Short mmCIF file of C-alpha atoms in Angstrom, two decimals:
data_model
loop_
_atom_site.label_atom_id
_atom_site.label_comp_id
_atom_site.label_asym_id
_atom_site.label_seq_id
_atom_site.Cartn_x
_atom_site.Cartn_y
_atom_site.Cartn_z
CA UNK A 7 92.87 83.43 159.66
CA UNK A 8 96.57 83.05 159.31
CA UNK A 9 98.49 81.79 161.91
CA UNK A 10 101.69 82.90 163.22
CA UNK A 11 103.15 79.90 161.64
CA UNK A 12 101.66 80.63 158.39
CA UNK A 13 102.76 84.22 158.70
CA UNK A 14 106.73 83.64 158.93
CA UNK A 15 106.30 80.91 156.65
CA UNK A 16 104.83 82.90 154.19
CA UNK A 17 107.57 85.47 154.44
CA UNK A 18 110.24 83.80 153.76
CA UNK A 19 110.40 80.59 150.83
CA UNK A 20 113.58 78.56 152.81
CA UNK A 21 111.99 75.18 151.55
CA UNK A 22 109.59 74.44 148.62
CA UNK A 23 107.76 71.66 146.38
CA UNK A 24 107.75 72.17 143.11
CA UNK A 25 105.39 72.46 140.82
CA UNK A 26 104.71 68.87 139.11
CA UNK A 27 102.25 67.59 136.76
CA UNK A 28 100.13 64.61 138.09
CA UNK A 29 102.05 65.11 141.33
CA UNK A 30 101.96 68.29 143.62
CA UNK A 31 97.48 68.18 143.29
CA UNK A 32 95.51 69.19 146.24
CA UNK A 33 95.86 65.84 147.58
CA UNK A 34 99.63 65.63 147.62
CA UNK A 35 99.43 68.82 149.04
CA UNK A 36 96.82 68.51 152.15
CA UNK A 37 99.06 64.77 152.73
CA UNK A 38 102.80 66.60 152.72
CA UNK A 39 101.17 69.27 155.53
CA UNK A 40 102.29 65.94 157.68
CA UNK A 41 105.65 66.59 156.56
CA UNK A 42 106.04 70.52 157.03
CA UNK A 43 103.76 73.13 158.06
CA UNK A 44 105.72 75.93 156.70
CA UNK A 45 107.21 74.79 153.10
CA UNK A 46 105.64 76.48 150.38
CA UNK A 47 103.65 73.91 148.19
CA UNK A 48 102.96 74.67 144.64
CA UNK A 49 100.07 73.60 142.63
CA UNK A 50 100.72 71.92 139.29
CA UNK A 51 100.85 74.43 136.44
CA UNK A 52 97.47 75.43 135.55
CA UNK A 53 96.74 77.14 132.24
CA UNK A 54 95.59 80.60 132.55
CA UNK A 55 93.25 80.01 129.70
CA UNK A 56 91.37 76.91 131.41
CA UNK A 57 91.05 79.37 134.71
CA UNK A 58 89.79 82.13 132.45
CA UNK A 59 87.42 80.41 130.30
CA UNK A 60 85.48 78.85 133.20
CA UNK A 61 85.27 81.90 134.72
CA UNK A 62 83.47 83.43 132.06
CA UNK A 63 81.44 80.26 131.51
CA UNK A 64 80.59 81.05 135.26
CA UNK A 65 82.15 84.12 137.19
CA UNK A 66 80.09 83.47 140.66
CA UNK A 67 83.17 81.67 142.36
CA UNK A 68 81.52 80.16 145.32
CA UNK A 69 79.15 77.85 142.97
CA UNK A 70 82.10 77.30 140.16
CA UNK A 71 81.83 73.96 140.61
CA UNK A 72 84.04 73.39 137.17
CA UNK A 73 86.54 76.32 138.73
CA UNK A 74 87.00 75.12 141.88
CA UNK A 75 87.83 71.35 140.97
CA UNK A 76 90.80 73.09 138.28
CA UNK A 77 91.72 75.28 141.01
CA UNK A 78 92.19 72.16 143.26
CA UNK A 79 89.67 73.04 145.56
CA UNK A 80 88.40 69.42 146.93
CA UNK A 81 85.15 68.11 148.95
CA UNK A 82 86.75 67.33 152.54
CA UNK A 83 88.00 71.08 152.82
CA UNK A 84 84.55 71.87 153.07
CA UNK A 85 84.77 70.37 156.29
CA UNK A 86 86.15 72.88 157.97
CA UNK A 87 85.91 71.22 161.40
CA UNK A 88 88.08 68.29 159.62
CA UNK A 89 91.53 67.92 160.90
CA UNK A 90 93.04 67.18 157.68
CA UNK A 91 91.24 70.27 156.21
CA UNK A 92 93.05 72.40 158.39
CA UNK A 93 96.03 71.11 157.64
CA UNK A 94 95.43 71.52 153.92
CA UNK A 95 95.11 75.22 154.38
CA UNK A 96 98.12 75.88 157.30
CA UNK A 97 100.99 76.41 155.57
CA UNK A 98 101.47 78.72 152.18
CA UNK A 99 100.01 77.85 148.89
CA UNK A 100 101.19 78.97 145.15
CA UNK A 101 99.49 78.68 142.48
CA UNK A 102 101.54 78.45 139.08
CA UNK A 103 100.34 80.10 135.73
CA UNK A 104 100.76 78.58 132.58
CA UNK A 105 100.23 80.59 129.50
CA UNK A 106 101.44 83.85 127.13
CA UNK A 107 98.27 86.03 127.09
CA UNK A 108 98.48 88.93 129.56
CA UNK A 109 94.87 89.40 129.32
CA UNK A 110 94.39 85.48 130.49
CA UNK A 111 97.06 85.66 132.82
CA UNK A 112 95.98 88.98 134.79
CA UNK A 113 92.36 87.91 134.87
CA UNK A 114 93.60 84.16 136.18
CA UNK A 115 95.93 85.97 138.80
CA UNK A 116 92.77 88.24 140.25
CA UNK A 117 90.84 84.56 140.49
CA UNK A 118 93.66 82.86 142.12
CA UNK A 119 93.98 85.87 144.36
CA UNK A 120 90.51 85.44 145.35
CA UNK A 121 90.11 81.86 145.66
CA UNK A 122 93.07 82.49 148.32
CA UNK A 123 96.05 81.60 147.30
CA UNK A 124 99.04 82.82 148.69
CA UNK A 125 101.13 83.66 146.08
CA UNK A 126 100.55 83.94 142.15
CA UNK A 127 103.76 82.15 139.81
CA UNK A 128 104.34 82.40 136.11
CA UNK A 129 106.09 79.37 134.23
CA UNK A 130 108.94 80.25 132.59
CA UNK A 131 111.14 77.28 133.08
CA UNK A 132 109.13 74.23 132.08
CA UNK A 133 111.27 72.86 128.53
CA UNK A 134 108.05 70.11 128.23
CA UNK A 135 107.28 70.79 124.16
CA UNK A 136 103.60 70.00 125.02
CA UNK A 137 103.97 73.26 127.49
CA UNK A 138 106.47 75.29 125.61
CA UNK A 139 105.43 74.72 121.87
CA UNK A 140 101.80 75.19 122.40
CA UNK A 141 99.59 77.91 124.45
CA UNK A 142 101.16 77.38 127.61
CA UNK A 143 104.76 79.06 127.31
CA UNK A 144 106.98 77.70 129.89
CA UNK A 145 110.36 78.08 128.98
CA UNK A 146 109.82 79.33 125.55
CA UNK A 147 109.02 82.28 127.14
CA UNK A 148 112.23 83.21 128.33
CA UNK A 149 113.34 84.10 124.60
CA UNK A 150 110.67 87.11 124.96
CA UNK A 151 111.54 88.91 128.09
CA UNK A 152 109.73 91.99 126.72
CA UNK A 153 106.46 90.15 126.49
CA UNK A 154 106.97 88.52 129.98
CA UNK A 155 107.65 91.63 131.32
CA UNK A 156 104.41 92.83 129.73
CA UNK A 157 102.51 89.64 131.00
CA UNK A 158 103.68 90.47 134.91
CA UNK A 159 102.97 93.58 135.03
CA UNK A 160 99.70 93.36 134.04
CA UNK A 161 99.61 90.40 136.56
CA UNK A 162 101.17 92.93 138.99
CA UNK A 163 98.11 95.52 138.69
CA UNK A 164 95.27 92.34 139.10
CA UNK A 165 97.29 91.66 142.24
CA UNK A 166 97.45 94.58 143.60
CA UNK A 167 93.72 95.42 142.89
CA UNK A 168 92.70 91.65 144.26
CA UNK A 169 94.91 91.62 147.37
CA UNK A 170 93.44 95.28 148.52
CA UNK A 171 89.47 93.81 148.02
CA UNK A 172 90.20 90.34 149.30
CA UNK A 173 93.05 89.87 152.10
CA UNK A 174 93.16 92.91 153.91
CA UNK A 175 95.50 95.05 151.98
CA UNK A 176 97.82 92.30 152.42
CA UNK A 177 98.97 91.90 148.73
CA UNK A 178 99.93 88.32 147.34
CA UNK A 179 103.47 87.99 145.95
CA UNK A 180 104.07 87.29 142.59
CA UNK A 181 107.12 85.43 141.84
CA UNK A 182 108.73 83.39 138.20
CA UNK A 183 109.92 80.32 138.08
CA UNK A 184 112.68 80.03 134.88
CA UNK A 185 115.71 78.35 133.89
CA UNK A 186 119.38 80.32 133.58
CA UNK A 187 118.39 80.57 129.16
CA UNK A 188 117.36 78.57 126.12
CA UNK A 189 118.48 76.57 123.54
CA UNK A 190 117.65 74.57 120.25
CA UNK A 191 118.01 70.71 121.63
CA UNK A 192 118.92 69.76 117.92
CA UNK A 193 122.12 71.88 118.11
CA UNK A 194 123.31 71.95 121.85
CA UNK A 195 126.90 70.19 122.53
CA UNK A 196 126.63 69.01 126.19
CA UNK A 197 130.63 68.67 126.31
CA UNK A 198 130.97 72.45 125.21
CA UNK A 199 128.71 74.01 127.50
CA UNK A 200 130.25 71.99 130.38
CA UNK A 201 133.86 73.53 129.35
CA UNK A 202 132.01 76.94 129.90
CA UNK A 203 132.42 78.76 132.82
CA UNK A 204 128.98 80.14 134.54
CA UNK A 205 129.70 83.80 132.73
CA UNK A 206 127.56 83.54 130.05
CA UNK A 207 124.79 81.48 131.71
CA UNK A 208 125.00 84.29 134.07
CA UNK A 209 124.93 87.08 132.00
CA UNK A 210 122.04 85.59 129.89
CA UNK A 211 120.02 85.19 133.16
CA UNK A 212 120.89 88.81 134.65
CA UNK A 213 119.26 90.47 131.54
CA UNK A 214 116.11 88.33 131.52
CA UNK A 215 115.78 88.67 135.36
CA UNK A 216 116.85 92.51 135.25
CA UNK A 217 113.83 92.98 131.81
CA UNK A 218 110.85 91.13 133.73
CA UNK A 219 111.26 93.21 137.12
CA UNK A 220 111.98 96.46 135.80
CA UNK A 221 108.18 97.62 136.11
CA UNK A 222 106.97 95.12 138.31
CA UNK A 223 105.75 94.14 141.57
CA UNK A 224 107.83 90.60 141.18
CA UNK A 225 109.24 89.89 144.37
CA UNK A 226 110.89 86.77 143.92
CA UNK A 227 112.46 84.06 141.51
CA UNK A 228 112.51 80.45 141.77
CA UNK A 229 115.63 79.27 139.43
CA UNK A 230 116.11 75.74 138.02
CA UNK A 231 120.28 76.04 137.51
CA UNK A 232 120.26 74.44 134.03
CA UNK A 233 119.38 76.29 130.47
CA UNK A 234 116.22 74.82 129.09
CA UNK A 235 116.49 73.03 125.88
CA UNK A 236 113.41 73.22 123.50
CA UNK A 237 112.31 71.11 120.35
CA UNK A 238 113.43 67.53 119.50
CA UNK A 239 116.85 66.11 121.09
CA UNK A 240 117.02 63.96 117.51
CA UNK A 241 118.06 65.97 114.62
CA UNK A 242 117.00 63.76 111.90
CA UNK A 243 113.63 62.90 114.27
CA UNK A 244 110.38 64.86 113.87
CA UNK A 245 107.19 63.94 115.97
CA UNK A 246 105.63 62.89 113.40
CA UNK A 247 103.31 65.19 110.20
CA UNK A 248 100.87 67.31 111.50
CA UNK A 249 97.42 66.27 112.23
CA UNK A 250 94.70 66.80 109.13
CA UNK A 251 92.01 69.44 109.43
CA UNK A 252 88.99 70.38 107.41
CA UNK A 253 89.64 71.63 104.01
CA UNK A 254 93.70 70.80 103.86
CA UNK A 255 95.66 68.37 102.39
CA UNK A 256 98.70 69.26 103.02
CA UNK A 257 99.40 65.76 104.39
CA UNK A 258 98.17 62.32 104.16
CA UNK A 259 95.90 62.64 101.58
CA UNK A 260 95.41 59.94 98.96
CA UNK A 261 94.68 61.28 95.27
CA UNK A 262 92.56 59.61 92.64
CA UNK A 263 94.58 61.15 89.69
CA UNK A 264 92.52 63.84 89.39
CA UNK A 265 94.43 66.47 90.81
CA UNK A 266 92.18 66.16 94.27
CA UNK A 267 92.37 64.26 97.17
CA UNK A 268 91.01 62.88 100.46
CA UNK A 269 92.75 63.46 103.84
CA UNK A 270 94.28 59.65 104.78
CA UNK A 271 93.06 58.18 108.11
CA UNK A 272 94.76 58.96 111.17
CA UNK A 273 95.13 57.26 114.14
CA UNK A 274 95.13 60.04 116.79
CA UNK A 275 95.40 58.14 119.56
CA UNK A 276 98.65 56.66 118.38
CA UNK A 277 100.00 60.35 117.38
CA UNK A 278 98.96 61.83 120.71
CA UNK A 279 101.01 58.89 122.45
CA UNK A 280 103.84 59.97 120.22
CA UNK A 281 103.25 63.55 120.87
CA UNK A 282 103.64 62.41 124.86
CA UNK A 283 106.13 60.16 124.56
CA UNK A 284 108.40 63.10 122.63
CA UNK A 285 107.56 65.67 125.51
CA UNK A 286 108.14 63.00 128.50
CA UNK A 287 111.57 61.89 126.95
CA UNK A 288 112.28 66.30 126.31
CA UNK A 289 111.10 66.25 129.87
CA UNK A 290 113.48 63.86 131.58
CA UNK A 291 116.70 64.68 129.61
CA UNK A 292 116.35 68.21 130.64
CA UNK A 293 116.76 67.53 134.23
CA UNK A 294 120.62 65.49 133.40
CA UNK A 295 121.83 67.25 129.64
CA UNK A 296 122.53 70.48 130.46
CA UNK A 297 125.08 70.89 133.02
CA UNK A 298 123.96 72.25 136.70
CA UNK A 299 125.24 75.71 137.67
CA UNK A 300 123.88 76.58 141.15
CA UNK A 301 126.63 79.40 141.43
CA UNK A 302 124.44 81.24 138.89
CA UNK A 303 121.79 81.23 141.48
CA UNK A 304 124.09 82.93 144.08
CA UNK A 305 125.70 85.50 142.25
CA UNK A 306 122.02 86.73 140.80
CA UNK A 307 121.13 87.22 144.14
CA UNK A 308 124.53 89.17 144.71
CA UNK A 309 123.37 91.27 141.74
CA UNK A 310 119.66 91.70 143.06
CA UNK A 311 119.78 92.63 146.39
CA UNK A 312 116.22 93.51 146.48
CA UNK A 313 114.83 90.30 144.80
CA UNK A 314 114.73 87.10 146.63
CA UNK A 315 115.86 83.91 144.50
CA UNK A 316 114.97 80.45 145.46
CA UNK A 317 117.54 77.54 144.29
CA UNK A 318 116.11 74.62 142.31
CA UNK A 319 117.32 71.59 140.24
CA UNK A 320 119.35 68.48 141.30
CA UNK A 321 118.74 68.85 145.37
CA UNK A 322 118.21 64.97 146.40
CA UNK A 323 118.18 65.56 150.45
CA UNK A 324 118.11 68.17 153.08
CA UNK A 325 121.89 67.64 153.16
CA UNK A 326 121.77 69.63 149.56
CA UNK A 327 119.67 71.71 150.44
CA UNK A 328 121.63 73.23 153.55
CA UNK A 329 124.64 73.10 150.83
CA UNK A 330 122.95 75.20 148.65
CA UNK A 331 121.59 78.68 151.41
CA UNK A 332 123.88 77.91 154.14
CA UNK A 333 126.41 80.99 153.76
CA UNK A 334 124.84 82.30 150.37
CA UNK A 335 122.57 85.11 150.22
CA UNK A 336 120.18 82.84 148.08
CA UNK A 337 116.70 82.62 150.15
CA UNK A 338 115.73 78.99 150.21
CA UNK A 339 115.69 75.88 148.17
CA UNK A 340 112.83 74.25 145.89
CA UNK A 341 112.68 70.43 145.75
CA UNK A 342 111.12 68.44 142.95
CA UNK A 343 111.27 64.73 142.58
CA UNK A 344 113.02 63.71 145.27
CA UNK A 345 110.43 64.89 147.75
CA UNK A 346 108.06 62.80 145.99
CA UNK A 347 110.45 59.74 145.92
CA UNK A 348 111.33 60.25 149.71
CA UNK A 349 108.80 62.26 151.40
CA UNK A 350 110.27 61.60 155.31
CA UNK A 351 113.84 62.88 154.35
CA UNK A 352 112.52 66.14 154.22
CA UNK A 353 110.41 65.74 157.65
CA UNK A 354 112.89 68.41 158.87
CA UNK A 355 112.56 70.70 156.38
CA UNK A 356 110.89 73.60 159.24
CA UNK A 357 113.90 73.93 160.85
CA UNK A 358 115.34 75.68 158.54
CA UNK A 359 112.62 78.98 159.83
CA UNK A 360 114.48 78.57 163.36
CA UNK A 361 113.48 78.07 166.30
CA UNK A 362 112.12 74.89 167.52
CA UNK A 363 110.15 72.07 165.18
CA UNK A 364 106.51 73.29 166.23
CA UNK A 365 105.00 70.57 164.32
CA UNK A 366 103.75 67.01 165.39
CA UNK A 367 106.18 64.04 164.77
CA UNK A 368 103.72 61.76 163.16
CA UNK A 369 103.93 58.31 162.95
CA UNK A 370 103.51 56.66 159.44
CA UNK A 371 100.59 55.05 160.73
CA UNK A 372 98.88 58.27 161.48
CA UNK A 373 100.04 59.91 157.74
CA UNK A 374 98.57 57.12 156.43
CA UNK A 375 95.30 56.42 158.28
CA UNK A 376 94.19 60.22 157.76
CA UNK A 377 94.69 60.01 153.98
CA UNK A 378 92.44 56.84 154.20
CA UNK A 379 90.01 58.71 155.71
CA UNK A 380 90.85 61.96 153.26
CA UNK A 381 90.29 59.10 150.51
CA UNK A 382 86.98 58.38 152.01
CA UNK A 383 85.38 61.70 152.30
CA UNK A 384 86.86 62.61 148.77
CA UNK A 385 85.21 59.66 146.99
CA UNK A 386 81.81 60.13 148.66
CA UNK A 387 82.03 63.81 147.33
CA UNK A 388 82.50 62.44 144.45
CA UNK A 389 79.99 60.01 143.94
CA UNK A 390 77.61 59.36 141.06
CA UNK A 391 80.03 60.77 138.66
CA UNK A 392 81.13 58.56 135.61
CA UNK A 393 83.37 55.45 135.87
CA UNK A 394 86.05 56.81 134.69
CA UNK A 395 86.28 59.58 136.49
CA UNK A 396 86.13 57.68 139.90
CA UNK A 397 89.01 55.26 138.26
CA UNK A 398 91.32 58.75 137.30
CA UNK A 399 90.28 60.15 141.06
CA UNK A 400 91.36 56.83 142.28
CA UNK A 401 94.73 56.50 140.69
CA UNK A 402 95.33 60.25 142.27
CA UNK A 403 94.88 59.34 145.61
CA UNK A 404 96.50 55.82 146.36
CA UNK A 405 99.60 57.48 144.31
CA UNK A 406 100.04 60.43 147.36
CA UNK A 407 101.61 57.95 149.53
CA UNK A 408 103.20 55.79 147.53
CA UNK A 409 106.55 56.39 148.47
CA UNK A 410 105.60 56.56 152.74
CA UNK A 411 107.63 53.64 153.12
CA UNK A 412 110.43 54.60 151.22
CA UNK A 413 113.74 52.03 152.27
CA UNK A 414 111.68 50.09 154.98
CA UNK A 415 110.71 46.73 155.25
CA UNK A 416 107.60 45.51 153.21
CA UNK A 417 107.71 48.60 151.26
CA UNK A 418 108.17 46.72 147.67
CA UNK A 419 104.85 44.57 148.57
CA UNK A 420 102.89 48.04 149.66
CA UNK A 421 103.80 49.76 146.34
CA UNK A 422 103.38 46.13 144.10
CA UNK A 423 99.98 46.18 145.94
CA UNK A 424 99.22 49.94 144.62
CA UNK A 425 100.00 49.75 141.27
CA UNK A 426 98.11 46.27 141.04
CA UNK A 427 94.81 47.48 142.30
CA UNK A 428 95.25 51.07 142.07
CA UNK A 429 95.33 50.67 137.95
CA UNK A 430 92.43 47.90 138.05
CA UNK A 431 89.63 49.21 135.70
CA UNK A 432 86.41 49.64 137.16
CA UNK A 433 85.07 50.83 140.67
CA UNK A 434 85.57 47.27 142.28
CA UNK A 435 88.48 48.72 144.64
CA UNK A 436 88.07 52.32 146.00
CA UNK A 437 91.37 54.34 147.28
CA UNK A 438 90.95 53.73 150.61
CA UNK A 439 90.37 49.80 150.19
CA UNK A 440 94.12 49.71 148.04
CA UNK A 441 95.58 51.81 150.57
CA UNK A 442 94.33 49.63 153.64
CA UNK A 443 94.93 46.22 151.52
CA UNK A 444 99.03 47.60 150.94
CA UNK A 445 99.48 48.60 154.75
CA UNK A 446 98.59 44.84 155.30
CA UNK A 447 102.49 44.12 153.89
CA UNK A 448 103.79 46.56 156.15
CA UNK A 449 104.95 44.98 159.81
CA UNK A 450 103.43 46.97 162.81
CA UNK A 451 107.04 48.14 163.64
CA UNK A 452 107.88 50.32 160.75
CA UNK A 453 104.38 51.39 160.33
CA UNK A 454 104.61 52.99 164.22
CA UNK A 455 107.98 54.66 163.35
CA UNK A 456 107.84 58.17 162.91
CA UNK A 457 108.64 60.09 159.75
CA UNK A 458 111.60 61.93 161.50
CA UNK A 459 113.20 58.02 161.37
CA UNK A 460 113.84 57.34 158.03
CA UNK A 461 116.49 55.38 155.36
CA UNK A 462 118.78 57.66 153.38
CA UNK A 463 118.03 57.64 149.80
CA UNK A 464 121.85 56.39 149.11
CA UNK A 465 120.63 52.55 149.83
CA UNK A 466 117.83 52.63 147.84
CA UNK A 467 117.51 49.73 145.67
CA UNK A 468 117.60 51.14 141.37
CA UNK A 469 114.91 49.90 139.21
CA UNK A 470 116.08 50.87 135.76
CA UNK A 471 112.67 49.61 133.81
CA UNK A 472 111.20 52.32 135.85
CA UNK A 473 114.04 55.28 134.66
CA UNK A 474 112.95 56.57 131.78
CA UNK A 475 109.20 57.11 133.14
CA UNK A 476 107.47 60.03 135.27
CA UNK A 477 104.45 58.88 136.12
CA UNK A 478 103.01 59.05 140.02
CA UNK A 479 103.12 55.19 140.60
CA UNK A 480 106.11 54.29 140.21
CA UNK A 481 109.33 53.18 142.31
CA UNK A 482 111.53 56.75 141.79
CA UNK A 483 110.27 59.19 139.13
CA UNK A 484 113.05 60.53 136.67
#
């Protein structure tokens, strides 16, 4: 049943999460529901291919066990007398699309459809080279806009065809997240582009935009205001030779003089932390290196008065956000890290629907006692399966409210507390035992504030052995 809040917020995106590896999971998302009703939350990017293959392994979705856990569909929203549970499913949900194979991606949009998602995204705009260079796409994509347009419109049709058997002829919008172009990291000059005006970011965009929604049902674009910048930032620095498979020695191989050879060992676990390391660093200096043009945004949505385009990149508070849609005819703003780092200073964020905040003004105390119990329930769904499963389940769920206390008192105890117990090997410590053993640092009077009452981010102390990481349990993720 939708609600009347869940109907206006569904038809219009003024405020947004976005999409985030090891971030914006079902958990984050049922926990920011405390925080908005109406934002549109995005799953992390999910390959089409993983969606697909289960499927096939298994196309009876109600006992997809393997599906449903990909899909983020987790044991307490069974409950569907559970509080939290409800608020899980109250406000709009997207799930993102990784991948390049129209097949995969139309038959992964008709699942999503029917698993209920609100809307269906393709990712276009992630520069990651573990996303881009592989099976995924991301923002490699954006240098075939044919093939994308191929890949949506067959992602238009599955819709279409889903939406009319599944949610009451009510069809599910499909929408692309991308960057304003591409380039070769090797060979971009960050001064140069900065002494460009937004022209020819504009009119790179505009043809990519104007290709992918000629024959589709796309309704709407979510735009990080930066290019994308793809392969190593190094010149002279390659990740490393490629890995050896049966029958080639192309590499690594030691001969015996006799014009043969035998592959050389390899240590893959040390050249798939390189491989990481390379995409994490790509990652991070795509979000500062390229120069942000948010002007881009507005005059595409000038050009394309039928589409609706969503803002993204370099929005740190609601303050930015309201700089960014007041007076433009852009239709809303997506956040990405800075929700995560400061979670309250976007407690506001359903005001910009109008109309008065319908929404409870929780207390921290209350966000944080109903994850406990979300913890709880989630972990006893979870039992009997293998240790380290529990300990990767774990790690997800005490790093949802890490950053709750954000700029308060006893906040640097609470998160030393996390990331001391919540990284402990073995099943000794369970989520909900961290969680309750952190609040003990926090005094009773910030715990009982609400999360309208916050710190701005400006005072916030800078941890610089933390910059150059993106991981979930940290102080502020880069």
């Amino acid at each position: 049943i939708i609600t009347e809040c869940h109907a206006m917020a569904l038809s219009r995106e003024h405020f947004s999460v976005a999409p985030m590896m090891a971030h914006t999971n079902q958990h984050y998302r049922a926990y920011f529901r405390f925080f908005s009703w109406r934002a549109h939350l995005y799953t992390e990017m999910i390959p089409a291919e993983s969606i697909v293959g289960l499927y096939e392994e298994n196309p009876d979705i109600e006992s997809n066990k393997a599906l449903q856990k990909l899909l983020g569909i987790f044991s307490s929203l069974a409950d569907n007398n559970s509080d939290h549970a409800h608020d899980a499913n109250r406000g709009p949900v997207i799930l993102q699309l990784g991948g390049r194979d129209p097949r995969a991606l139309a038959l992964a949009s008709e699942i999503g459809v029917r698993m209920g998602y609100d809307g269906i995204n393709l990712n276009c705009g992630c520069p990651s080279n573990a996303v881009s260079v592989g099976r995924s796409g991301g923002c490699e994509l954006m240098r075939h806009p044919r093939h994308v347009a191929e890949c949506v419109e067959r992602m238009s049709v599955s819709i279409r065809n889903a939406s009319n058997s599944n949610n009451n002829g009510e069809e599910v919008q499909l929408s692309v997240k991308h960057r304003l172009g591409v380039r070769d990291a090797s060979t971009y000059d960050a001064e140069v582009d900065r002494a460009r005006a937004d022209d020819e970011a504009f009119l790179e965009c505009e043809a990519f935009v104007r290709t992918i929604t000629e024959n589709s049902n796309v309704q709407k674009l979510q735009v990080h205001a930066r290019l994308g910048l793809l392969g190593d930032f190094e010149p002279g620095r390659t990740s490393g030779p490629t890995l050896w498979t049966p029958n080639s020695c192309d590499r690594g191989c030691r001969s015996d003089g006799g014009g043969g050879g035998t592959p050389a060992k390899i240590d893959h676990k040390r050249e798939q932390y390189k491989a990481r390391k390379l995409a994490r660093e790509a990652t991070i200096r795509n979000r500062s290196v390229p120069p942000l043009r948010p002007d881009v945004v507005n005059r595409l949505a000038k050009a394309f008065t039928h589409l609706k385009f969503v803002t993204n990149g370099g929005i740190r508070s609601m303050e930015d956000v309201h700089k960014r849609i007041d007076g433009t005819d852009v239709a809303g703003a997506m956040v990405g890290r800075a929700v995560i780092n400061h979670p309250c200073s976007f407690s506001h964020a359903d005001g910009l629907w109008g109309g008065d905040a319908i929404i409870p003004r929780w207390t921290r105390e209350e966000v944080i006692q109903a994850h406990i119990e979300h913890c709880a329930k989630e972990e006893e769904g979870r039992r009997g399966q293998s240790e380290s499963f529990q300990e990767a389940l774990r790690r997800r769920l005490v790093a949802v409210p890490f950053s709750l206390f954000a700029g308060e008192v006893g906040n640097d105890a609470y998160q030393r507390t996390i990331r001391k117990l919540g990284n402990r090997p073995g099943g000794r410590h369970s989520a909900s035992t961290v969680l309750r053993g952190a609040l003990a640092h926090v005094p009773p009077d910030v715990r009982a504030k609400p999360i309208t009452d916050f710190v701005s981010s400006d005072g916030f102390k800078s941890y610089a052995e933390y910059n150059r990481r993106s991981g979930p349990l940290q102080r502020a993720i880069s």
